[in-house]
PDB file of C-alpha atoms in Angstrom:
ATOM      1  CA  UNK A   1     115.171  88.498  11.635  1.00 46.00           C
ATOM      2  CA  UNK A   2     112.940  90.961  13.097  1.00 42.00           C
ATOM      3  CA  UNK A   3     110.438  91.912  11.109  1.00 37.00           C
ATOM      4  CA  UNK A   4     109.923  95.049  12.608  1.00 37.00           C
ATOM      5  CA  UNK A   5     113.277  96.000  11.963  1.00 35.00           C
ATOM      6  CA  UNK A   6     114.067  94.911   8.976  1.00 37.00           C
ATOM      7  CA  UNK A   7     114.179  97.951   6.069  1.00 37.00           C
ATOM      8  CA  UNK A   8     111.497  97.222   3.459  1.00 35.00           C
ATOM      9  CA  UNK A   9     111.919  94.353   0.995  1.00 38.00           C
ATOM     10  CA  UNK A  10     111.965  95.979  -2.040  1.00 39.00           C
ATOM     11  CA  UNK A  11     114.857  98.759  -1.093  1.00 37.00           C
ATOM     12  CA  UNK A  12     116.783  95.780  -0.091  1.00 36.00           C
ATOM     13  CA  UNK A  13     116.170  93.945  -3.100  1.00 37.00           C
ATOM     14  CA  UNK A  14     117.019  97.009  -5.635  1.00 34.00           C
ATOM     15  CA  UNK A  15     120.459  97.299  -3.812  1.00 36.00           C
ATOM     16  CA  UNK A  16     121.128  93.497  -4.500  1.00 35.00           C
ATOM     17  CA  UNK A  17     120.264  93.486  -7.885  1.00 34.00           C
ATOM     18  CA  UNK A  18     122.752  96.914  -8.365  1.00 34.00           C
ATOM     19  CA  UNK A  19     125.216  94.805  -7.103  1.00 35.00           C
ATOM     20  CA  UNK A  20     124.802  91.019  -9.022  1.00 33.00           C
ATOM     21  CA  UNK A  21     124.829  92.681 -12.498  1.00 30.00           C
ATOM     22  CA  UNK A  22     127.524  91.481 -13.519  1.00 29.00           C
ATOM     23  CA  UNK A  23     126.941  88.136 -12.019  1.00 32.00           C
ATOM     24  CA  UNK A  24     125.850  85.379 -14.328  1.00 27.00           C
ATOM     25  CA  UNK A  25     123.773  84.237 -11.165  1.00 30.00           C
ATOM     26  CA  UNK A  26     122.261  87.949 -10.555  1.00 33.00           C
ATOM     27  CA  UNK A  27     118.430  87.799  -9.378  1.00 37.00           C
ATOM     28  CA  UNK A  28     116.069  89.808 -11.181  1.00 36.00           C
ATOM     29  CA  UNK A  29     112.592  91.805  -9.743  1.00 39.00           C
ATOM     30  CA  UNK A  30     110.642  91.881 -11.928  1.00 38.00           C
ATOM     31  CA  UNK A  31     106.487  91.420 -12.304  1.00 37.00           C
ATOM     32  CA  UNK A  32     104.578  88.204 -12.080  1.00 38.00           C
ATOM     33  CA  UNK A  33     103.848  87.813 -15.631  1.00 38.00           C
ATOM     34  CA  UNK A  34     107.077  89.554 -17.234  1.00 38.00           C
ATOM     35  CA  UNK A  35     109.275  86.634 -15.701  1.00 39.00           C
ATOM     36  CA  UNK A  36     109.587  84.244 -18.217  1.00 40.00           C
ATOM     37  CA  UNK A  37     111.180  86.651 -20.571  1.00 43.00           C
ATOM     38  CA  UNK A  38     113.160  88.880 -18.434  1.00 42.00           C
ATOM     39  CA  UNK A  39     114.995  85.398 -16.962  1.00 42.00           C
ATOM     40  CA  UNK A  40     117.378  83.622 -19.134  1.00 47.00           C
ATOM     41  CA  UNK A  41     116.200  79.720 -20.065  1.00 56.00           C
ATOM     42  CA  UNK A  42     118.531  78.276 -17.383  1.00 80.00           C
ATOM     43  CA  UNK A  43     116.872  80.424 -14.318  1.00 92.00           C
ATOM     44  CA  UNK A  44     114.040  79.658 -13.094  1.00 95.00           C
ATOM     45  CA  UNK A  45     110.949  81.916 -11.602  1.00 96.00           C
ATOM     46  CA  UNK A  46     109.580  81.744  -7.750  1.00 97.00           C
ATOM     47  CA  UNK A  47     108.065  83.981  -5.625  1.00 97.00           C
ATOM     48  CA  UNK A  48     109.530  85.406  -2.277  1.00 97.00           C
ATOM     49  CA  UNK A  49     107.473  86.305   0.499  1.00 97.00           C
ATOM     50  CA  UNK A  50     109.351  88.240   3.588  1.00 96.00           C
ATOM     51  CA  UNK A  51     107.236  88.327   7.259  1.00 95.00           C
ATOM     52  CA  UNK A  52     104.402  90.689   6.607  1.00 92.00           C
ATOM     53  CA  UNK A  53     105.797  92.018   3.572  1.00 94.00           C
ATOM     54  CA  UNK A  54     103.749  91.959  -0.026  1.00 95.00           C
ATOM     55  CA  UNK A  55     104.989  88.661  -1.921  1.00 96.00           C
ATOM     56  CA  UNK A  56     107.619  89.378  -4.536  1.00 96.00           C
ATOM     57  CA  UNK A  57     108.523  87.849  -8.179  1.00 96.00           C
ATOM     58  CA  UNK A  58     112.480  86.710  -8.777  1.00 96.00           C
ATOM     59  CA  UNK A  59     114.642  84.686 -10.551  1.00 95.00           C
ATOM     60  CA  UNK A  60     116.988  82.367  -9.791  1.00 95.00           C
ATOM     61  CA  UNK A  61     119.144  79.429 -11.034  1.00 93.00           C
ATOM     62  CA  UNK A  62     117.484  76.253 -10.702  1.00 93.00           C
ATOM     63  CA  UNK A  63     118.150  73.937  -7.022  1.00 95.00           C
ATOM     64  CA  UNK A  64     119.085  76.761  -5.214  1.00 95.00           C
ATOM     65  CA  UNK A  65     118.716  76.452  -1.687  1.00 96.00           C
ATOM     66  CA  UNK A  66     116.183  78.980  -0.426  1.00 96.00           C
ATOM     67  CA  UNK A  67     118.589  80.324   2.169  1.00 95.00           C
ATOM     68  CA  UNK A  68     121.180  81.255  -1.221  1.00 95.00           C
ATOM     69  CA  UNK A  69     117.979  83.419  -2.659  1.00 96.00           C
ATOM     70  CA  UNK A  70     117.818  85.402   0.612  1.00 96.00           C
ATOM     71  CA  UNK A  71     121.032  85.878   1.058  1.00 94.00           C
ATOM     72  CA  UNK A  72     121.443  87.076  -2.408  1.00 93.00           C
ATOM     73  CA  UNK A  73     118.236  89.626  -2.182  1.00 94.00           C
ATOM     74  CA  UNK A  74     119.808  90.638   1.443  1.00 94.00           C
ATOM     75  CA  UNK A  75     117.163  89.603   3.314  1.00 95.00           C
ATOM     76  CA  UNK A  76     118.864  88.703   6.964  1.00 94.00           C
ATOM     77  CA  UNK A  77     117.489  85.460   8.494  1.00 95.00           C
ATOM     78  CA  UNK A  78     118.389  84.480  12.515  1.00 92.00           C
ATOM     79  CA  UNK A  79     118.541  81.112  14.030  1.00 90.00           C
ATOM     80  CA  UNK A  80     114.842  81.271  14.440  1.00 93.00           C
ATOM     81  CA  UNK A  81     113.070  82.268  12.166  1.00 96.00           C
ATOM     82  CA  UNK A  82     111.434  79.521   9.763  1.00 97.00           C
ATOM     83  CA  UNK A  83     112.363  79.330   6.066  1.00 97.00           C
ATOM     84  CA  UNK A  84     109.707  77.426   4.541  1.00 97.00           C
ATOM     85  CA  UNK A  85     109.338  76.058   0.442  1.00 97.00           C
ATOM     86  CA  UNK A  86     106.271  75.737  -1.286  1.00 97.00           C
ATOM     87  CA  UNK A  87     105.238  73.648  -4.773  1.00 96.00           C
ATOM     88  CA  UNK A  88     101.886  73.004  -5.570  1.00 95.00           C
ATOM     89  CA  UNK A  89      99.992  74.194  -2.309  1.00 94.00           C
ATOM     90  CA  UNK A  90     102.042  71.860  -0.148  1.00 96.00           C
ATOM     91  CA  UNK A  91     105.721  71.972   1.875  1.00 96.00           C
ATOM     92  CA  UNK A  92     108.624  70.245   1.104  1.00 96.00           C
ATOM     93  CA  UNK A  93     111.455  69.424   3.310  1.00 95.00           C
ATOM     94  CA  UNK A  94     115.091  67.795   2.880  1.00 95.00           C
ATOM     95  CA  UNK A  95     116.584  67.853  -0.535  1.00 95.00           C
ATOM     96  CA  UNK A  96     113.038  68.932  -2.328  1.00 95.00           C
ATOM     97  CA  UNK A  97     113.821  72.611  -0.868  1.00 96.00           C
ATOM     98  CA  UNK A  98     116.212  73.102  -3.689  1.00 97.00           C
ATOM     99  CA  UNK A  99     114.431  75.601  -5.974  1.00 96.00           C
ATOM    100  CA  UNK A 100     111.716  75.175  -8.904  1.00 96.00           C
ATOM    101  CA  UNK A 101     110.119  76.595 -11.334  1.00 96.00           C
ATOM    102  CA  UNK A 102     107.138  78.456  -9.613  1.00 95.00           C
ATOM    103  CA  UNK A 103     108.064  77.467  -6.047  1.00 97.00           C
ATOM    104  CA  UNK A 104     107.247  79.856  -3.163  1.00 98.00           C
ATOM    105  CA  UNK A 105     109.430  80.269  -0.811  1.00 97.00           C
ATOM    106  CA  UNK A 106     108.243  81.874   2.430  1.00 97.00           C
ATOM    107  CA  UNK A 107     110.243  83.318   5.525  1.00 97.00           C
ATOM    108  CA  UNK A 108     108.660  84.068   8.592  1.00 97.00           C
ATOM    109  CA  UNK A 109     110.124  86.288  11.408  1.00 97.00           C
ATOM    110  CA  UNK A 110     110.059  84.419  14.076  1.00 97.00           C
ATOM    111  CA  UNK A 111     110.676  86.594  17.605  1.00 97.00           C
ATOM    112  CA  UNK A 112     111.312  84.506  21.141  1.00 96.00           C
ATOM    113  CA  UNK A 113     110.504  86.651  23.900  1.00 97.00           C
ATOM    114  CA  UNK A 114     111.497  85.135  27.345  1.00 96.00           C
ATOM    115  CA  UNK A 115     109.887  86.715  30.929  1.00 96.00           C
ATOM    116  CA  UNK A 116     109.924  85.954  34.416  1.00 96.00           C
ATOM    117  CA  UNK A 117     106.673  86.613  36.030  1.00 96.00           C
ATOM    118  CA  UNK A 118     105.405  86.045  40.487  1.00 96.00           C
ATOM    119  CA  UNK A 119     102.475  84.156  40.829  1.00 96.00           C
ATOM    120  CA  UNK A 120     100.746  83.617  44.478  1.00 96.00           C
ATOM    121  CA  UNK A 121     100.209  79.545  45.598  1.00 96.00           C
ATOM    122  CA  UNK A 122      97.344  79.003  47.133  1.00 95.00           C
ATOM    123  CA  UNK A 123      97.800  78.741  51.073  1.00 94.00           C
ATOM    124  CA  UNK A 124      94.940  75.522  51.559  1.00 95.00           C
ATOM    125  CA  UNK A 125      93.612  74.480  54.779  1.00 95.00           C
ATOM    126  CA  UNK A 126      94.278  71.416  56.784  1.00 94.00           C
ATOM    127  CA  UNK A 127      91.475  69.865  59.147  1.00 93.00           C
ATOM    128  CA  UNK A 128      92.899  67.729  61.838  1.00 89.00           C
ATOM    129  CA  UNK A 129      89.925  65.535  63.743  1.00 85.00           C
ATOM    130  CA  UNK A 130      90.067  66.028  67.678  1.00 84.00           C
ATOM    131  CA  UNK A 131      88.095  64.985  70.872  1.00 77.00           C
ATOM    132  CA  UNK A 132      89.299  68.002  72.629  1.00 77.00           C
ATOM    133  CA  UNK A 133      86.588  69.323  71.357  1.00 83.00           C
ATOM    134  CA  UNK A 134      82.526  68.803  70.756  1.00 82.00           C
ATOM    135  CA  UNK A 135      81.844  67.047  67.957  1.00 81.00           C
ATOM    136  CA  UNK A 136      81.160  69.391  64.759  1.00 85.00           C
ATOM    137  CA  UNK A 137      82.952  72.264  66.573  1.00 91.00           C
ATOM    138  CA  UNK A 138      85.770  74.008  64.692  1.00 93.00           C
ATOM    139  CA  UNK A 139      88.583  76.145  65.860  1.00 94.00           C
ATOM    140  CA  UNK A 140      91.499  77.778  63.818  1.00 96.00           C
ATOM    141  CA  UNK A 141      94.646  77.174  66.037  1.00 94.00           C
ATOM    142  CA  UNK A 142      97.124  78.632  62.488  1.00 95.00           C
ATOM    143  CA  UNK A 143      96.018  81.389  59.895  1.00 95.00           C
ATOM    144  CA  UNK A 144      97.481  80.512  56.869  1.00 95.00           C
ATOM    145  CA  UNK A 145      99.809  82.397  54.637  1.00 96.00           C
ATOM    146  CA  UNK A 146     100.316  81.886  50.754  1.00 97.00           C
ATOM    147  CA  UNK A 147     103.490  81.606  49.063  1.00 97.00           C
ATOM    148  CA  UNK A 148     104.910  82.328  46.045  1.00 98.00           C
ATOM    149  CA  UNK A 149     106.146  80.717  43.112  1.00 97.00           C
ATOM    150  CA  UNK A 150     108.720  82.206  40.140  1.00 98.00           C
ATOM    151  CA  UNK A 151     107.570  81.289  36.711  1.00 98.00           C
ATOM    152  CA  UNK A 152     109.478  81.473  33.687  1.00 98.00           C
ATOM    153  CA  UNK A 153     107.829  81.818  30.049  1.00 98.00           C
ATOM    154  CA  UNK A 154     108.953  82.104  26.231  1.00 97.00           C
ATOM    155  CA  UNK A 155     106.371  83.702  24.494  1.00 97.00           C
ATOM    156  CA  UNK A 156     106.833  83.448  20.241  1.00 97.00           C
ATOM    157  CA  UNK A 157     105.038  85.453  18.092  1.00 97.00           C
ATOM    158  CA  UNK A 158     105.423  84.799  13.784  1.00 97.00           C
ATOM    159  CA  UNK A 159     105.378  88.298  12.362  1.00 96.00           C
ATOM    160  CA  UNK A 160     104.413  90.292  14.919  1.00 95.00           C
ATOM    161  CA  UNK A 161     101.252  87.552  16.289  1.00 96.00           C
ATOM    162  CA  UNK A 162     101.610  85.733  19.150  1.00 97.00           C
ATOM    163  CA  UNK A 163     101.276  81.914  18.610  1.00 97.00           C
ATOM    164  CA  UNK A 164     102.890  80.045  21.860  1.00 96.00           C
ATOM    165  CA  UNK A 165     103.296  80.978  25.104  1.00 96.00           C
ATOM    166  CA  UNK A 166     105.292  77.698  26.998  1.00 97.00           C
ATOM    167  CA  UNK A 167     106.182  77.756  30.293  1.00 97.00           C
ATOM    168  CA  UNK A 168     110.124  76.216  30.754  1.00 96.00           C
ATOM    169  CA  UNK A 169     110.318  76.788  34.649  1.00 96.00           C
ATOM    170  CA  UNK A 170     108.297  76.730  37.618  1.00 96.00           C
ATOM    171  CA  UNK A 171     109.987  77.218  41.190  1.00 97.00           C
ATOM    172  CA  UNK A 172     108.197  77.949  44.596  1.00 96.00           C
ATOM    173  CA  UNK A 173     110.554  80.820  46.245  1.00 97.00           C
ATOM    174  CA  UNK A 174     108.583  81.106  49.272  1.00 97.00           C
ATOM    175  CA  UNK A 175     106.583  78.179  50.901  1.00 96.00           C
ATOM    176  CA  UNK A 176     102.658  78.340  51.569  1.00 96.00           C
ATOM    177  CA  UNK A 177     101.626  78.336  54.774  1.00 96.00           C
ATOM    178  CA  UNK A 178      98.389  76.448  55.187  1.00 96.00           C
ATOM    179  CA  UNK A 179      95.437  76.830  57.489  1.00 96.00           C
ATOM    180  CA  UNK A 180      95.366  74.930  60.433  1.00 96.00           C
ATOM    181  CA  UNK A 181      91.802  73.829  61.820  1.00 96.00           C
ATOM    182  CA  UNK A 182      90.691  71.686  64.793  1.00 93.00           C
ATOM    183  CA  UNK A 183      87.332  69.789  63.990  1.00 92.00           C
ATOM    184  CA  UNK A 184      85.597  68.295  67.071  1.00 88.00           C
ATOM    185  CA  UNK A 185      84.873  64.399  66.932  1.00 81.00           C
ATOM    186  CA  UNK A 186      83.388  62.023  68.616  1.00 77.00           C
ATOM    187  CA  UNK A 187      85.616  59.254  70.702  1.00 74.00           C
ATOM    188  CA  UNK A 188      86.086  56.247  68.494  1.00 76.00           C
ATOM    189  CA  UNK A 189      84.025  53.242  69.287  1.00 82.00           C
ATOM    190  CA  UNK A 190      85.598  50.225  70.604  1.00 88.00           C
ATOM    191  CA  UNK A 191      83.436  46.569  70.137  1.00 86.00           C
ATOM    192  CA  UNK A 192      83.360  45.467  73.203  1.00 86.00           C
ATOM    193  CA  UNK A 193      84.420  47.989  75.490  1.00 90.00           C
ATOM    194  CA  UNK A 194      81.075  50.523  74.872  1.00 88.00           C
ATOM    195  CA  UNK A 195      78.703  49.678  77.397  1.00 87.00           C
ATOM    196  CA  UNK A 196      80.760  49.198  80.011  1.00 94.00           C
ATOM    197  CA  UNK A 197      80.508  51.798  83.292  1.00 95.00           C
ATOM    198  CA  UNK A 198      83.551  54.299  82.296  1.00 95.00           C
ATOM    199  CA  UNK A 199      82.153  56.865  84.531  1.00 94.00           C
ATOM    200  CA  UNK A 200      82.436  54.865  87.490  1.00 96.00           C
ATOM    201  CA  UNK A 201      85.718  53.711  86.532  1.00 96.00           C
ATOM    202  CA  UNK A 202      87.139  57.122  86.336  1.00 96.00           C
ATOM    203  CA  UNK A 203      85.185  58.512  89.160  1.00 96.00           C
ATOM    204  CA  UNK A 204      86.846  55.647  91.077  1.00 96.00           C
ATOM    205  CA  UNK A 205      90.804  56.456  89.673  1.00 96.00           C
ATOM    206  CA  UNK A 206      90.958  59.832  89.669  1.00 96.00           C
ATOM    207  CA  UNK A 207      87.185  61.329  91.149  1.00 96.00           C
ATOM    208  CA  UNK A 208      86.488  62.127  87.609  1.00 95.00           C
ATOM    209  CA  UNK A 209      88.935  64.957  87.136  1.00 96.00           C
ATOM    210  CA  UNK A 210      91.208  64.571  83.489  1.00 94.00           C
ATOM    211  CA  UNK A 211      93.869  66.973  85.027  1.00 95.00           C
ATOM    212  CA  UNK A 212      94.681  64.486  87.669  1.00 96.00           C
ATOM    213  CA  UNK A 213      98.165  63.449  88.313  1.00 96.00           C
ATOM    214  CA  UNK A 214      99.750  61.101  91.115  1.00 95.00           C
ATOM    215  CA  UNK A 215     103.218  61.836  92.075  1.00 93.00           C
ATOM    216  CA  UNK A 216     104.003  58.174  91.197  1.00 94.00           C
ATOM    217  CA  UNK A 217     103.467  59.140  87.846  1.00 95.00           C
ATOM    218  CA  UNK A 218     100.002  58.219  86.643  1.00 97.00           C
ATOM    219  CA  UNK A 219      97.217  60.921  84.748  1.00 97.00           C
ATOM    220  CA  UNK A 220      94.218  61.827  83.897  1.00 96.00           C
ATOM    221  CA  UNK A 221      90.941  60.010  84.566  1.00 96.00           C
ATOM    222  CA  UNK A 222      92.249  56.637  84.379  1.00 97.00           C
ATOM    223  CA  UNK A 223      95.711  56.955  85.947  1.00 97.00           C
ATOM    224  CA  UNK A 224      97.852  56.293  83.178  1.00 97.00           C
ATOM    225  CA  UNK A 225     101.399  55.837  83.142  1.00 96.00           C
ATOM    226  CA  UNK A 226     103.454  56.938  79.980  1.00 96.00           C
ATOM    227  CA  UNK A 227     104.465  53.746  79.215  1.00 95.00           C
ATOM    228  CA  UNK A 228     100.969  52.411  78.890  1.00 96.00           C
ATOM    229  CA  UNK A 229      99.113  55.310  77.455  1.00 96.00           C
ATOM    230  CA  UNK A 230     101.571  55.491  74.683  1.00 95.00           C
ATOM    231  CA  UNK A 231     101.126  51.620  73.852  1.00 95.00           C
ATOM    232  CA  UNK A 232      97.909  52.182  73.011  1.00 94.00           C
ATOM    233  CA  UNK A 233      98.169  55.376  70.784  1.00 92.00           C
ATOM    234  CA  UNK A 234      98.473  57.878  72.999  1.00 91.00           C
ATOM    235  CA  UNK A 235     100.743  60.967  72.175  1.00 89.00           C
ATOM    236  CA  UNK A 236     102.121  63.417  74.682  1.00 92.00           C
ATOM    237  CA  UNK A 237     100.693  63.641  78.457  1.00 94.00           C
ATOM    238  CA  UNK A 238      97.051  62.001  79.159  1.00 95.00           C
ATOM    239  CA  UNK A 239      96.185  64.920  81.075  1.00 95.00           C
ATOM    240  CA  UNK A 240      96.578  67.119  78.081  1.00 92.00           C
ATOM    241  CA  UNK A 241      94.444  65.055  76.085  1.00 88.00           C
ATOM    242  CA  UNK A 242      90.361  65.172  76.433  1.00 85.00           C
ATOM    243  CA  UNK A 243      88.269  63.201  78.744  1.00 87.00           C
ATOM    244  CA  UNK A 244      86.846  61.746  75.428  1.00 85.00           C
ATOM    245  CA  UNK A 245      90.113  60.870  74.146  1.00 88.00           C
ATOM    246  CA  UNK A 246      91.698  59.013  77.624  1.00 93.00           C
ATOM    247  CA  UNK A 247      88.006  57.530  77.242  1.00 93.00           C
ATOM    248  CA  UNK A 248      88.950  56.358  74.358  1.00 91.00           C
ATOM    249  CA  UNK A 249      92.722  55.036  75.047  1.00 94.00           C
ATOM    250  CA  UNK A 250      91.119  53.216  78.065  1.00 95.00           C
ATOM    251  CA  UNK A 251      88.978  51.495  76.163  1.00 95.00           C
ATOM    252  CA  UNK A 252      91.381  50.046  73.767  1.00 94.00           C
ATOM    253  CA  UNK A 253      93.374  49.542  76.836  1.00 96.00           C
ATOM    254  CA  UNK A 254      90.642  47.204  78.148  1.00 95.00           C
ATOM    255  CA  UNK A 255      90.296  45.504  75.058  1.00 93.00           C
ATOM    256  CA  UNK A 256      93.972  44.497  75.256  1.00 93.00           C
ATOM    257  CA  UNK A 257      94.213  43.568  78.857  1.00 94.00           C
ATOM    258  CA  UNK A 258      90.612  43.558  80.379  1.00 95.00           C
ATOM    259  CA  UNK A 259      90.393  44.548  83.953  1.00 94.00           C
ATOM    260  CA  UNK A 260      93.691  44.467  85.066  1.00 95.00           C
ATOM    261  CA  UNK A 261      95.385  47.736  84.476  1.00 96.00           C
ATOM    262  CA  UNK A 262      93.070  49.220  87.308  1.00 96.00           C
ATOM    263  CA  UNK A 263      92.965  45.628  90.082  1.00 95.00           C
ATOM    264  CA  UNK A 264      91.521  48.092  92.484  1.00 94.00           C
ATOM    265  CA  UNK A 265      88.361  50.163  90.848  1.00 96.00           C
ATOM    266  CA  UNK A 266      88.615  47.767  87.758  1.00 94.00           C
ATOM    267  CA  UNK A 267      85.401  45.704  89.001  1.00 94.00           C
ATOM    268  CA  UNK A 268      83.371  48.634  88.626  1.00 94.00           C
ATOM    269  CA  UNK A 269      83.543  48.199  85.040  1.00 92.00           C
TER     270      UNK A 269
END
């Protein structure tokens, strides 16, 4: 029941009273302090209050269900609107919501609105730590791009007002993007492995170039092959990598196998 469509209460409820009069369970309008002698001795009195409307007196046979008084005055009720009894200031539920003398029985229109609505997600930024470059340098290698995300709401509002607005779906139709961002750091330290000459080492394998490559298939400044640079954490090509970083690999290199990797510029360490 709508209550902004529903014709006013009192139209509706002269029409149903034309209509019951020769029903011996007719309900009478008729004013607050007129109903005890208008209404026969088995009916009892309540009042009816419709959405927004201005509450009403009428009669009715005692334990009638509230829903049989509406129907009756030809007030139309929908699945959701909320047909509520009161006695003495307080609700009842169950079987106590069969009619009393001086109950109140209250309908509210209750109106579910459902809407779809875009919303942007937020695109974020990731930071990934490298030695490629100086430490506390940044560089954006991705711009990010937000996405979006459907969401679906029921808004309710109780004659006419809004009261709840619950969200019943949520669904990302087009994926963020985030922000990519290189962030310079220093080599790792390796106990152990710090104060020994790398320079020389390098200097020695490769004359201190990290682009070098022997066609036997060793890299960068401490000739690495694949197969060794990987088993130490090393991803990709060495030579692609920064001097810091194959600085770093060698050291944890050295750590695992001491001098041995390099037997001829190895003792320079």
């Amino acid at each position: 029941m709508r209550a902004t469509t529903t014709p006013a209460l009192s139209t509706r409820l002269r029409g149903a009273a034309a209509g019951a009069a020769a029903a011996t369970l007719a309900l009478t309008l008729v004013p607050s302090s007129a109903v005890a002698q208008e209404t026969s001795r088995d009916a009892v009195a309540v009042r009816l209050k419709v959405a927004d409307q201005p509450p009403v007196d009428v009669a009715t046979v005692p334990r009638a269900w509230p829903g049989e008084l509406l129907e009756t005055q030809g007030v139309p009720v929908d699945g959701n609107d909320l047909v509520d009894v009161v006695r003495d200031g307080r609700e009842v539920s169950g079987p106590r919501k069969r009619l009393r003398q001086g109950d109140v029985v209250r309908l509210t229109d209750v109106v579910k609105e459902r809407k779809s609505k875009r919303e942007r997600v937020r695109a974020g930024t990731v930071e990934v730590p490298t030695t490629k470059l100086k430490p506390g340098r940044r560089k954006v290698v991705r711009e990010g791009r937000p996405g979006v995300r459907k969401v679906v709401a029921v808004k309710t509002f109780h004659n006419g007002e809004p009261v709840k607005y619950r969200v019943v779906k949520r669904k990302v139709v087009k994926d963020p993007r985030p922000r990519r961002v290189l962030v310079g750091r220093q080599a790792y330290a390796v106990t152990g492995a710090d104060g020994l000459n790398w320079g020389a080492l390098a200097n020695c394998e490769s004359g201190g170039n990290p682009r070098a490559v022997n066609p036997a298939g060793y890299y960068g400044l401490y000739q690495f092959d694949l197969g060794t640079w990987r088993s130490v954490g090393g991803s990709g090509i060495p030579t692609n990598a920064s001097a810091g970083e194959q600085t770093y690999r060698a050291k944890l290199l050295y750590k695992q196998r001491g001098r041995s990797p390099w037997p001829n510029c190895g003792r320079l360490l």
